[in-house]
Structure formats: structure tokens, C-alpha cells
PDB file of C-alpha atoms in Angstrom:
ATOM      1  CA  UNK H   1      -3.087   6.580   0.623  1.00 39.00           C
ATOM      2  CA  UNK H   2      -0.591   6.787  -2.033  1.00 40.00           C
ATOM      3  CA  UNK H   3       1.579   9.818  -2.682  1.00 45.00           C
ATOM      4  CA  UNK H   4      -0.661  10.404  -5.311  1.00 45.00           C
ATOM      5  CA  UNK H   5      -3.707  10.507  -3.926  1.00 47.00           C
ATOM      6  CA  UNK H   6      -5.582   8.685  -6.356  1.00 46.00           C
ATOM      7  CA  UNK H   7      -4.634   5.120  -5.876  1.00 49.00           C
ATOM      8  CA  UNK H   8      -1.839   5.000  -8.196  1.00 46.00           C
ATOM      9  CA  UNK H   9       1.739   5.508  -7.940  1.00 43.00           C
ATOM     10  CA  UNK H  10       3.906   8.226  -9.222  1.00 42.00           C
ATOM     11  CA  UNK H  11       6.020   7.863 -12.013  1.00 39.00           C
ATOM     12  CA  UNK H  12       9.640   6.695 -10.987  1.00 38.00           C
ATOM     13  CA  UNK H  13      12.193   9.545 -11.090  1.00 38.00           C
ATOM     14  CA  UNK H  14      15.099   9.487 -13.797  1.00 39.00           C
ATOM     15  CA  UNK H  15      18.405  10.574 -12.896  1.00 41.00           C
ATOM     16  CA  UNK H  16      18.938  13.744 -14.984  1.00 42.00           C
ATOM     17  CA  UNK H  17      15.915  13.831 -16.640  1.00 40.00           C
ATOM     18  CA  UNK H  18      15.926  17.467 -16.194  1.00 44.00           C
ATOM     19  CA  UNK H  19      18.373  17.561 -18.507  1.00 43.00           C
ATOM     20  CA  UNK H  20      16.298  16.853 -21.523  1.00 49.00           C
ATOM     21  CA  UNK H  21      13.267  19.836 -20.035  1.00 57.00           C
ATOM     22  CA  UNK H  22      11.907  21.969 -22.521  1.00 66.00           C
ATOM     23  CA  UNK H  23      13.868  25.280 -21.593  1.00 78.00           C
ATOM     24  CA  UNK H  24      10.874  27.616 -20.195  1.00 84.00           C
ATOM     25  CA  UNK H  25       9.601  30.806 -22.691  1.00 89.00           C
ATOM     26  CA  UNK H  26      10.982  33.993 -21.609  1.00 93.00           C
ATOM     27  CA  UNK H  27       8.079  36.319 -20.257  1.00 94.00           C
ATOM     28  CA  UNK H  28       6.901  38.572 -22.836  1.00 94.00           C
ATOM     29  CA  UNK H  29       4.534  40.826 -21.663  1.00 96.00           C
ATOM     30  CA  UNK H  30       5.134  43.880 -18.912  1.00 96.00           C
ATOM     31  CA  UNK H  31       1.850  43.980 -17.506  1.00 97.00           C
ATOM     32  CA  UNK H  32      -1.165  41.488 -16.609  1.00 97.00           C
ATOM     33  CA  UNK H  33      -4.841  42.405 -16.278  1.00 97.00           C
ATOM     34  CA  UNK H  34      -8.316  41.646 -17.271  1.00 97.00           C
ATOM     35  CA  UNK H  35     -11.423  42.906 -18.682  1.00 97.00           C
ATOM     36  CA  UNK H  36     -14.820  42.066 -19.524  1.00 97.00           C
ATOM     37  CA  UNK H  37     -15.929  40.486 -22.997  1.00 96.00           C
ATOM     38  CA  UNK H  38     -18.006  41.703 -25.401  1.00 93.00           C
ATOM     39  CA  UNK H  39     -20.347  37.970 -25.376  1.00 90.00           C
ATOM     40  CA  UNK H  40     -20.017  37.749 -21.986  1.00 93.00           C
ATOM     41  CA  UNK H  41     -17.955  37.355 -18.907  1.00 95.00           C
ATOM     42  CA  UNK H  42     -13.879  38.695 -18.111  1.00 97.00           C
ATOM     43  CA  UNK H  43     -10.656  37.997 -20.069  1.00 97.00           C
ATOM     44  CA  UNK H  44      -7.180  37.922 -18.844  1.00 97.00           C
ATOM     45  CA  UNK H  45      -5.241  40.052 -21.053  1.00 97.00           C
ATOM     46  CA  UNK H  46      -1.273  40.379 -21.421  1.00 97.00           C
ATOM     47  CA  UNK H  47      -0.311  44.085 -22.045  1.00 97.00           C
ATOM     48  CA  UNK H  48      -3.988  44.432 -23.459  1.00 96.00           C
ATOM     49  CA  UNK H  49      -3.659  41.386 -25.755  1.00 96.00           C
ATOM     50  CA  UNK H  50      -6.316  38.452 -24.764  1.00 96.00           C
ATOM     51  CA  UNK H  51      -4.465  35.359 -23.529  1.00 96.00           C
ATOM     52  CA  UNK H  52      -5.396  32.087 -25.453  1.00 96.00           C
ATOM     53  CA  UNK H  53      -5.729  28.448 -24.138  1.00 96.00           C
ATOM     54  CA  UNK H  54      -3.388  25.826 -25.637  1.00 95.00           C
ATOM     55  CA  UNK H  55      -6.447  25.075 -27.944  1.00 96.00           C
ATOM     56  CA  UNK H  56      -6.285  28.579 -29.213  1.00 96.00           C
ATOM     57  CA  UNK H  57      -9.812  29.533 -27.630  1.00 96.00           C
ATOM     58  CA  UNK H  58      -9.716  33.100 -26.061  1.00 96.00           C
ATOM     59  CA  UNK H  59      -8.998  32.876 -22.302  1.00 96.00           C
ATOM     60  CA  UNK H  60     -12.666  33.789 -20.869  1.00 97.00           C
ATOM     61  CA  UNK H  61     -14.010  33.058 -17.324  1.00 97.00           C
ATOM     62  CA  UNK H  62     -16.959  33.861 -15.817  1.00 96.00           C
ATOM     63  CA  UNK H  63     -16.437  36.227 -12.959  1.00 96.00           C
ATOM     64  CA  UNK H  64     -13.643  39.695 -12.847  1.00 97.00           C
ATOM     65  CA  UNK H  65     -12.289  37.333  -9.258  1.00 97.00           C
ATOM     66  CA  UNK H  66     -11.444  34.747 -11.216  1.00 97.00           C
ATOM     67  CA  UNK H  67      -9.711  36.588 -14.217  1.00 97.00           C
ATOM     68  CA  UNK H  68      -7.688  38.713 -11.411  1.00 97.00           C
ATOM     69  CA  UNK H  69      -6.840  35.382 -10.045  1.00 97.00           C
ATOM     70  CA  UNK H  70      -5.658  34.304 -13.253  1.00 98.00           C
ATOM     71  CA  UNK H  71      -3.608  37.605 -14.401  1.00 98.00           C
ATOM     72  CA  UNK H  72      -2.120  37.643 -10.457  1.00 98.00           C
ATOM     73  CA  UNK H  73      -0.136  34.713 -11.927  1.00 97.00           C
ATOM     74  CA  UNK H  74       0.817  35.842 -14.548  1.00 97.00           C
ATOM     75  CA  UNK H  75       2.163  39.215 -13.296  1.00 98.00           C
ATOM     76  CA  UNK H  76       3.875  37.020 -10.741  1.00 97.00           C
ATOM     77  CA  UNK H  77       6.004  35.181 -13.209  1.00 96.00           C
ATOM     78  CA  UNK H  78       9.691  36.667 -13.325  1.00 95.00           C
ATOM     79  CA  UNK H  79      12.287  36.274 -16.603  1.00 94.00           C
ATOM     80  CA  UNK H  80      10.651  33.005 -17.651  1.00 95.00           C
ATOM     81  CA  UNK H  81       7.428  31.419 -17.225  1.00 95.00           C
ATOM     82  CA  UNK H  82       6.903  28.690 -15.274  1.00 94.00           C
ATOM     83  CA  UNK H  83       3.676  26.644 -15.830  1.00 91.00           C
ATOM     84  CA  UNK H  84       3.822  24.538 -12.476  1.00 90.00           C
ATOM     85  CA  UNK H  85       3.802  27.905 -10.465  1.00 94.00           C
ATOM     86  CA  UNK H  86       0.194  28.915 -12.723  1.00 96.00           C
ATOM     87  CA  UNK H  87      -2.104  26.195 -11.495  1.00 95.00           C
ATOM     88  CA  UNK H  88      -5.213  28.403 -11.724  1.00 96.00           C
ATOM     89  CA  UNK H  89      -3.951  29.384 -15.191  1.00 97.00           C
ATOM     90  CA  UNK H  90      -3.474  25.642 -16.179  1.00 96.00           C
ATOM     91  CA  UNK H  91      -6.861  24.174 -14.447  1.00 96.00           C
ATOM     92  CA  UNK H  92      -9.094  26.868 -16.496  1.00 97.00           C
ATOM     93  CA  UNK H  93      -7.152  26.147 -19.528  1.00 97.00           C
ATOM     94  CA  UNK H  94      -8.716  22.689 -19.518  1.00 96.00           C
ATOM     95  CA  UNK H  95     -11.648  24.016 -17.716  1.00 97.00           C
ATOM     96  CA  UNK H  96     -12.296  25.479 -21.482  1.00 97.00           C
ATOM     97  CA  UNK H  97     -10.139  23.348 -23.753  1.00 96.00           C
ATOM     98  CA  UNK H  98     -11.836  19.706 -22.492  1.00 96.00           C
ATOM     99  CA  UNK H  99     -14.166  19.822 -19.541  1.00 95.00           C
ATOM    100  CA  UNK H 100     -16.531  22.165 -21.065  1.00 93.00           C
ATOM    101  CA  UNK H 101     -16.516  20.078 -24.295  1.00 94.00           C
ATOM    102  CA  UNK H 102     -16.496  16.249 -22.566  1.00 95.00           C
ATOM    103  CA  UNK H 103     -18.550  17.018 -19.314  1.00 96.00           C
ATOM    104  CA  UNK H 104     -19.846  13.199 -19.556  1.00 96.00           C
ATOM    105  CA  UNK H 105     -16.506  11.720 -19.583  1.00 96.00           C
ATOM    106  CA  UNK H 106     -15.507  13.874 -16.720  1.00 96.00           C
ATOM    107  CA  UNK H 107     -18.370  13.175 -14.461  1.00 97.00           C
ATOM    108  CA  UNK H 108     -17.953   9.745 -15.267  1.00 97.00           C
ATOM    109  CA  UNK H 109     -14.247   9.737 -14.415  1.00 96.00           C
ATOM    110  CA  UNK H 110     -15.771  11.103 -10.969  1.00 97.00           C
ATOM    111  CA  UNK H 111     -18.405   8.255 -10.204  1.00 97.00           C
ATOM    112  CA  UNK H 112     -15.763   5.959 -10.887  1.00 96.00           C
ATOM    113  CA  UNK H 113     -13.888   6.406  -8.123  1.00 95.00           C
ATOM    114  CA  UNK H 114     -16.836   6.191  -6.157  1.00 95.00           C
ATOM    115  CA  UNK H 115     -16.347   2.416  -6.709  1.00 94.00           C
ATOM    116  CA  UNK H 116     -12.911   2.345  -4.587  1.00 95.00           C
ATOM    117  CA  UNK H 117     -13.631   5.600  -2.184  1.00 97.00           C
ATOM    118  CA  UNK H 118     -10.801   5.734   0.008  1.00 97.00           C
ATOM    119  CA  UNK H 119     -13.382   6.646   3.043  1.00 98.00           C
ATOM    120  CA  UNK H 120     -14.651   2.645   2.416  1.00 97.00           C
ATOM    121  CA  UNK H 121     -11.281   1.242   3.212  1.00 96.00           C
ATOM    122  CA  UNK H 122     -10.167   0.667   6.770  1.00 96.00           C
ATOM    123  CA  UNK H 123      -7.094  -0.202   8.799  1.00 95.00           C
ATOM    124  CA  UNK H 124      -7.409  -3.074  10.658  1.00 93.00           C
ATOM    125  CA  UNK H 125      -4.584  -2.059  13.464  1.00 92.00           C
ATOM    126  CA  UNK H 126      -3.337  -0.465  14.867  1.00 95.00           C
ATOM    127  CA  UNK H 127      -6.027   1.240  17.260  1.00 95.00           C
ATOM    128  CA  UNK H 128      -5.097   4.462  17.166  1.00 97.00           C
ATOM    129  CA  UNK H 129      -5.572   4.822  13.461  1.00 97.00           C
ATOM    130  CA  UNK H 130      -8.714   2.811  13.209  1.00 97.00           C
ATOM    131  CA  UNK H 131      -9.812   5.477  15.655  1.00 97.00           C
ATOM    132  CA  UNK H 132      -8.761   8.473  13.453  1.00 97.00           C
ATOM    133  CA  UNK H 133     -10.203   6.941  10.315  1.00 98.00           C
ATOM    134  CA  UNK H 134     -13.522   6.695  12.268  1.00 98.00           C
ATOM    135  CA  UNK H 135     -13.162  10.282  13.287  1.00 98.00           C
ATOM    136  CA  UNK H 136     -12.634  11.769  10.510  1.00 98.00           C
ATOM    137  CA  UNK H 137     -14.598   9.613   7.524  1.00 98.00           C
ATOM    138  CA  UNK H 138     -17.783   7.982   9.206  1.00 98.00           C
ATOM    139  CA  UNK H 139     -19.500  11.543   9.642  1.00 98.00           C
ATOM    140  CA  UNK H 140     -18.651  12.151   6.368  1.00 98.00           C
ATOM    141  CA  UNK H 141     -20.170   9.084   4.854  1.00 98.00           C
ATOM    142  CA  UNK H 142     -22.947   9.585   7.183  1.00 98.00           C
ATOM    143  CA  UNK H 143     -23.776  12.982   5.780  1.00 98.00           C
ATOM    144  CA  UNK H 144     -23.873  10.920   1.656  1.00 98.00           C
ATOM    145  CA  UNK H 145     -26.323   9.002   2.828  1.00 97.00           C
ATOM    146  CA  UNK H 146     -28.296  11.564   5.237  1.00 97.00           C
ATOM    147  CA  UNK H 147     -28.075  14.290   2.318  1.00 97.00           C
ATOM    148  CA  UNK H 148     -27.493  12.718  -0.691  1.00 97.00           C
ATOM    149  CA  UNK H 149     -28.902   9.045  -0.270  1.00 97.00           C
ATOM    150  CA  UNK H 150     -25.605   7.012  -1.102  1.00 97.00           C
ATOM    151  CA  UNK H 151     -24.739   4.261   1.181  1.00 97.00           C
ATOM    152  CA  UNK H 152     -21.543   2.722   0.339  1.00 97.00           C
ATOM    153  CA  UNK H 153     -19.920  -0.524   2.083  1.00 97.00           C
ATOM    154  CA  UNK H 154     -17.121   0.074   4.550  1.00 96.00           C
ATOM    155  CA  UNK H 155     -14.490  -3.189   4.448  1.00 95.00           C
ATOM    156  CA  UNK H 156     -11.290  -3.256   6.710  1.00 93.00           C
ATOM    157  CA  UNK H 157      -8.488  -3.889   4.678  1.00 85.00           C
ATOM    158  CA  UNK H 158      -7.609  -3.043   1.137  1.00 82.00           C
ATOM    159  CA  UNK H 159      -9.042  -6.422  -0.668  1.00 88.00           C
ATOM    160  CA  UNK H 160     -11.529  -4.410  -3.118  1.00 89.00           C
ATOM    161  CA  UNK H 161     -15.073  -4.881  -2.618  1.00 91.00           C
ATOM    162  CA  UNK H 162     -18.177  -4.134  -4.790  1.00 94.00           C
ATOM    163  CA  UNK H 163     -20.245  -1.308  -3.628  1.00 96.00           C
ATOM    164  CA  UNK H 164     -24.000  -1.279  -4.215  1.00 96.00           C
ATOM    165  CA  UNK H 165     -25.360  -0.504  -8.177  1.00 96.00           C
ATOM    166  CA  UNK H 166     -27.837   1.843  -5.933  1.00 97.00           C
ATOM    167  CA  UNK H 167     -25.102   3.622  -4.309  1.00 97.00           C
ATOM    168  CA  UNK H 168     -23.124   4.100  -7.232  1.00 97.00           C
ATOM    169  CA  UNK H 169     -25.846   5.707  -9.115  1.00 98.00           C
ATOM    170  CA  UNK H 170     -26.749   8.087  -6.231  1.00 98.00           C
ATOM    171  CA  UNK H 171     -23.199   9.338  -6.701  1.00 98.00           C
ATOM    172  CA  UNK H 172     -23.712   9.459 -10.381  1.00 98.00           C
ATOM    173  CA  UNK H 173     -26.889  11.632  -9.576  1.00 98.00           C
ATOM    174  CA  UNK H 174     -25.178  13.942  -7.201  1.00 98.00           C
ATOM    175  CA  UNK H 175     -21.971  14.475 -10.363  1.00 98.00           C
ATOM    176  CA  UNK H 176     -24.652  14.898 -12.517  1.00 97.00           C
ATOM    177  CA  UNK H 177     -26.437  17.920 -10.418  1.00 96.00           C
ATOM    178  CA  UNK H 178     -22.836  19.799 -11.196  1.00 95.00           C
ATOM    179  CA  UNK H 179     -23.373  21.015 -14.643  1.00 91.00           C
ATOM    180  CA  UNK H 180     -21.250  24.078 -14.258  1.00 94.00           C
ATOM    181  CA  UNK H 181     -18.042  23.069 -15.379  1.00 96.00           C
ATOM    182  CA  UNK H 182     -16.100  25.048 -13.843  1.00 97.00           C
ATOM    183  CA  UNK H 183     -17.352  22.942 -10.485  1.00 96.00           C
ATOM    184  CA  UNK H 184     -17.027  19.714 -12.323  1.00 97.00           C
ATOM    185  CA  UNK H 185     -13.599  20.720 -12.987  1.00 97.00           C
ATOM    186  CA  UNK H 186     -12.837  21.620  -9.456  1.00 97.00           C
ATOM    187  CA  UNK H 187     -14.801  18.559  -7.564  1.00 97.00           C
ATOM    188  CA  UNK H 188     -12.409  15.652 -10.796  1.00 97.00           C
ATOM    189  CA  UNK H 189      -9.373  17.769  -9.259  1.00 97.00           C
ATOM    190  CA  UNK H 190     -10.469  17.352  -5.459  1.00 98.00           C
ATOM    191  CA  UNK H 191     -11.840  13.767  -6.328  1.00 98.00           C
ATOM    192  CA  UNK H 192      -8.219  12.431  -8.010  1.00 97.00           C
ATOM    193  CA  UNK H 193      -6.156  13.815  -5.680  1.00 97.00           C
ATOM    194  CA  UNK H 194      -7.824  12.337  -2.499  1.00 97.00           C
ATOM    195  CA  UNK H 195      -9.121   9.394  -3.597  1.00 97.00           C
ATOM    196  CA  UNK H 196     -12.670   9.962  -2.534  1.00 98.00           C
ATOM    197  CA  UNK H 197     -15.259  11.423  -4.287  1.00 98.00           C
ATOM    198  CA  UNK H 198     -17.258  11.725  -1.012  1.00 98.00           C
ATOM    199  CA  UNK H 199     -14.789  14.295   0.207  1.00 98.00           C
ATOM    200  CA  UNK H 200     -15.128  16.409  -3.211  1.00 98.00           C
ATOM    201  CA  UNK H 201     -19.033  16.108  -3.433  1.00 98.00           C
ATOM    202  CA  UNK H 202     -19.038  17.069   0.808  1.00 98.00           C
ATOM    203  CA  UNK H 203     -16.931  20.088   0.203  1.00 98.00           C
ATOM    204  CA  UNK H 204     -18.838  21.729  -3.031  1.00 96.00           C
ATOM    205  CA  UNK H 205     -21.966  20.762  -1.008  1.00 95.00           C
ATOM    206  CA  UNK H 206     -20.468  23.042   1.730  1.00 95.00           C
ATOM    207  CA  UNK H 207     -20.085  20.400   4.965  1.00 97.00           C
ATOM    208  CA  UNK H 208     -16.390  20.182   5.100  1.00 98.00           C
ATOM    209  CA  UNK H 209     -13.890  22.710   4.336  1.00 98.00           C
ATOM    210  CA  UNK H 210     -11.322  22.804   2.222  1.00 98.00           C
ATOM    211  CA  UNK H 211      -8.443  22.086   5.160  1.00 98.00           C
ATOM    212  CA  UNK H 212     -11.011  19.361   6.677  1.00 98.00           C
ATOM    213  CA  UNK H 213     -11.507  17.633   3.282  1.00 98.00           C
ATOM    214  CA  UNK H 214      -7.100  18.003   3.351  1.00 98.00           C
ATOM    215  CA  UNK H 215      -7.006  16.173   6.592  1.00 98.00           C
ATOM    216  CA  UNK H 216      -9.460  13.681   6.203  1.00 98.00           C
ATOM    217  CA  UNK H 217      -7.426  12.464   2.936  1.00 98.00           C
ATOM    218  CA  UNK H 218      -4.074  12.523   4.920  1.00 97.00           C
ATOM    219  CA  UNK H 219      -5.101  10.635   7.987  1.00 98.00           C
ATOM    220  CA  UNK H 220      -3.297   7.265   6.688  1.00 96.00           C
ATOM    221  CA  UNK H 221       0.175   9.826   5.538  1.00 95.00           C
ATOM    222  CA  UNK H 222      -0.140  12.112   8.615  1.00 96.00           C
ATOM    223  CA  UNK H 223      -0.043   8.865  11.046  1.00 96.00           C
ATOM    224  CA  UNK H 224       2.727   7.112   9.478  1.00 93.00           C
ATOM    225  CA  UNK H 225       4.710  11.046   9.549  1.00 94.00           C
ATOM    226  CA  UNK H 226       3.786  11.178  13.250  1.00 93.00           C
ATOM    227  CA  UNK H 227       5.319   7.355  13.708  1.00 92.00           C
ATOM    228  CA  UNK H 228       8.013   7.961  11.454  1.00 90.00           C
ATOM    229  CA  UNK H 229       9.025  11.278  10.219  1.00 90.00           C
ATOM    230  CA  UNK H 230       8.182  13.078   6.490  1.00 86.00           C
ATOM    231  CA  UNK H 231      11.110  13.306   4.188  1.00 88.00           C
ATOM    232  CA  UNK H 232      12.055  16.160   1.869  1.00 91.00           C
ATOM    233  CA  UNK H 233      10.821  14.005  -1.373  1.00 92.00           C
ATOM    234  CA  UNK H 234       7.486  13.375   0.026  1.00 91.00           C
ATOM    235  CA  UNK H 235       6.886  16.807   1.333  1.00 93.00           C
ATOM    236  CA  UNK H 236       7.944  17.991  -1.558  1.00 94.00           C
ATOM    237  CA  UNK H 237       5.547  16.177  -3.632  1.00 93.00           C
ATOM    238  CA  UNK H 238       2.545  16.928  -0.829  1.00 94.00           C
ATOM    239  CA  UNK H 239       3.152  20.597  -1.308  1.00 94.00           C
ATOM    240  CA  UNK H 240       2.499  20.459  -5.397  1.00 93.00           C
ATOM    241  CA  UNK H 241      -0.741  18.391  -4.666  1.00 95.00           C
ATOM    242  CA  UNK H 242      -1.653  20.615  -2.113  1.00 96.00           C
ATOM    243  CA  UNK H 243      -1.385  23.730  -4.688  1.00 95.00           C
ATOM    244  CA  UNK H 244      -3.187  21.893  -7.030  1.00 96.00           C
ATOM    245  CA  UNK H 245      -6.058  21.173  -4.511  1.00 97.00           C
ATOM    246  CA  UNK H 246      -5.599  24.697  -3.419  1.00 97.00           C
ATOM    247  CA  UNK H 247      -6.022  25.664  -6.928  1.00 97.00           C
ATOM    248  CA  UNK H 248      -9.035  23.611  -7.860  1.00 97.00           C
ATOM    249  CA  UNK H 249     -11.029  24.940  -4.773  1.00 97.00           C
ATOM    250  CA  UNK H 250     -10.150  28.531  -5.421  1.00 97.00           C
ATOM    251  CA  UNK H 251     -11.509  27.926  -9.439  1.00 97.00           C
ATOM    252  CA  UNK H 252     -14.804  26.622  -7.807  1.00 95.00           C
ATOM    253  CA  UNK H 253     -15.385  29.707  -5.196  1.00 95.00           C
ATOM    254  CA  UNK H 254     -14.035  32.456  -7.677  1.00 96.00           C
ATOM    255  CA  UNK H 255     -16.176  31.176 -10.864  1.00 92.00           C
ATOM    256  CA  UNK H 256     -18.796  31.883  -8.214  1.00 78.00           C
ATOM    257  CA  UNK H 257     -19.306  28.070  -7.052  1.00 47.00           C
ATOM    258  CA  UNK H 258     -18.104  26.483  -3.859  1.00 40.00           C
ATOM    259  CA  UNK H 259     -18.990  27.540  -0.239  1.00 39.00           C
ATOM    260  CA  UNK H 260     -16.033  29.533   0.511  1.00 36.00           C
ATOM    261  CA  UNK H 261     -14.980  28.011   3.708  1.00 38.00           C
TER     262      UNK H 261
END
């Protein structure tokens, strides 16, 4: 799996790029709360004020959990305000900025990496991680095609293969059955940053949890750690994902979605 989780690599690091960072806004606000909407629903409000999206919409969600969630992080922030500490804040931002408006593209996005599911790709050695892939990922796709009807191809080896039009568009029918897009939001975040949209679709349909649907996408990384040892970079960069996935499965129980587990 790659440190991304999502088949691609990350961007290489500049020396010093940090140099050239937009300086962070000074907090401006004393207090953070929330409170519910005239049309409907909670907002998040900064010493009474409604807080807007970066596309200037009024910050609304649909449950008071959620906008608590929401104004926790911002009455965590201290002298300045830093974004990549607000991933709630940031996820329903383009929850309501894009998602809600391009629901198609985004489900799309999903089915698409349906085609290259990290569950279909197996190690062919050594035996000890054939047997964890096994363990954790064949109950899994067992369960798709048990619950949901898709049967994708397993292939050792990471040659891609062609999965099945039929499979593909049971996957497209079980995206399309999450209209709410606050959970379509949630199950592109899960989806991109494990690789599999198995794992997202098992978790909103409440058979793994979010810590099993964690492991199962770390098997590969948590072997090689075990062989070899983890590194400050890479941990590093596992803890942001983590607080993103973190993030997007909180969004999905709180707008009053996932199974809570």
C-alpha cells in the first residue's frame, strides 16, 4: 500500500518549503458554539456570528453532534488557526461547497477505485503475509458478494487486471444507495485513503469497524514495520491520514449516518 493510501505517491518534500507558507490568521473570535437554523438543521457560530464555508455558504449541518463537533475545533484553536488540526471543519466545508453540488462525480470517483481494490491484489510470498491478507480481506470480500452481490477477481501480484462489468456496476449500485452526502463524503474519504472501496462500503454498511477497516488497509505497512521498523516520516504521515479517516467516520456517525462502532 502506498503511504498514501490510494495508489499514488506523495508529493516529494522541498527543502524549506515552509518557508514560502501562508502565515496562519490569528484567531478572532473568544468563544465557539452552535445553534439551530431557522430552514433547518444547526450552525456553528463564532462569538454568535455564523461561520461560512470557503464558498461563502453559511456553515449548516444536519444534527446539534455534529455542529458541537465542529465548534469543539474551533474553540480548540489557540493564537492562530490551524486548518490541518480542523479536519471535521475542513471535510464539511466540502461536504457543502462540492459534494452536495457534484454527488455524481463523487460516487463515480468511488466506483472507480473499485476497478483496482486493494483487497484484489495479493502477495505472492512470503507466507506469513499471504496468510494475513487472507485473514483480514477474504471475509470482507465475501460479505460484497454475500450482501451486496459484487464479486470481484482476486490476482496475486500487482500486474492490473480487469474486474467483471457486473461487479463493477454492483459497486456502482451500492455508491448509488448513499444519497446522503454527508455519507458519500465520508465513504470518498475512507475509499481514497485505503485504497478499497470494499472497506468503505463494509464499514457504512456496519460489518467492520472503523479500527478493523484501519487494519485491514495496513496489513501490507504493518508487516513490513514488524520486519523492519516505522520511521518518524512515515509515522508521521500515518498519523495525518489516520485523523483524516478518523475525521471522515466521525462526519458519517454525527450527521446521523454510520454504525457507530
Amino acid at each position: 500500500m502506498s503511504d498514501n493510501g490510494d495508489g499514488r505517491k506523495p508529493a516529494i518534500a522541498i527543502p524549506g518549503k515552509e518557508t514560502f507558507q501562508t502565515p496562519r490568521p490569528r484567531r478572532f473570535y473568544d468563544a465557539a458554539g452552535h445553534a439551530a437554523a431557522s430552514g433547518g438543521g444547526f450552525r456553528v457560530l463564532l462569538d454568535g456570528r455564523a461561520v461560512k464555508t470557503p464558498g461563502k455558504c453559511e456553515l449548516v449541518v444536519p444534527t446539534a453532534a455534529l455542529a458541537e463537533a465542529i465548534a469543539a475545533e474551533w474553540a480548540a484553536q489557540g493564537e492562530t488557526i490551524e486548518p490541518a488540526s480542523m479536519p471535521l471543519t475542513r471535510l464539511v466545508n466540502t461536504v457543502i461547497d462540492a459534494v452536495a453540488r457534484e454527488a455524481d462525480a463523487v460516487a463515480a470517483d468511488v466506483v472507480a477505485f473499485a476497478g483496482s481494490d486493494l483487497l484484489c491484489y495479493r502477495a505472492e510470498h512470503p507466507r506469513e503475509l499471504v496468510a494475513m491478507q487472507r485473514a483480514a480481506w477474504d471475509p470482507v470480500l465475501d460479505w460484497a458478494e454475500t450482501a451486496l452481490g459484487i464479486a470481484l477477481s482476486v490476482v496475486s501480484g500487482v500486474m492490473p487486471i480487469e474486474q467483471p462489468e457486473e461487479a463493477i456496476a454492483r459497486v456502482g449500485e451500492a455508491v448509488g444507495r448513499v444519497s446522503d452526502p454527508y455519507r458519500l463524503a465520508s465513504l470518498h474519504v475512507i475509499t481514497t485513503l485505503t485504497g478499497s472501496a470494499l472497506l468503505a462500503l463494509a464499514h457504512l454498511g456496519g460489518r467492520l469497524s472503523a479500527d478493523e477497516v484501519w487494519r485491514a488497509a495496513h496489513v501490507d505497512e504493518d508487516y513490513q514495520i514488524a520486519q523492519w521498523g516505522d520511521d518518524a516520516e512515515a509515522a508521521e504521515r500515518r498519523r495525518k491520514r489516520r485523523a483524516e479517516f478518523d475525521a471522515a467516520v466521525q462526519l458519517a456517525r454525527l450527521a446521523g449516518g454510520a454504525n457507530g462502532r
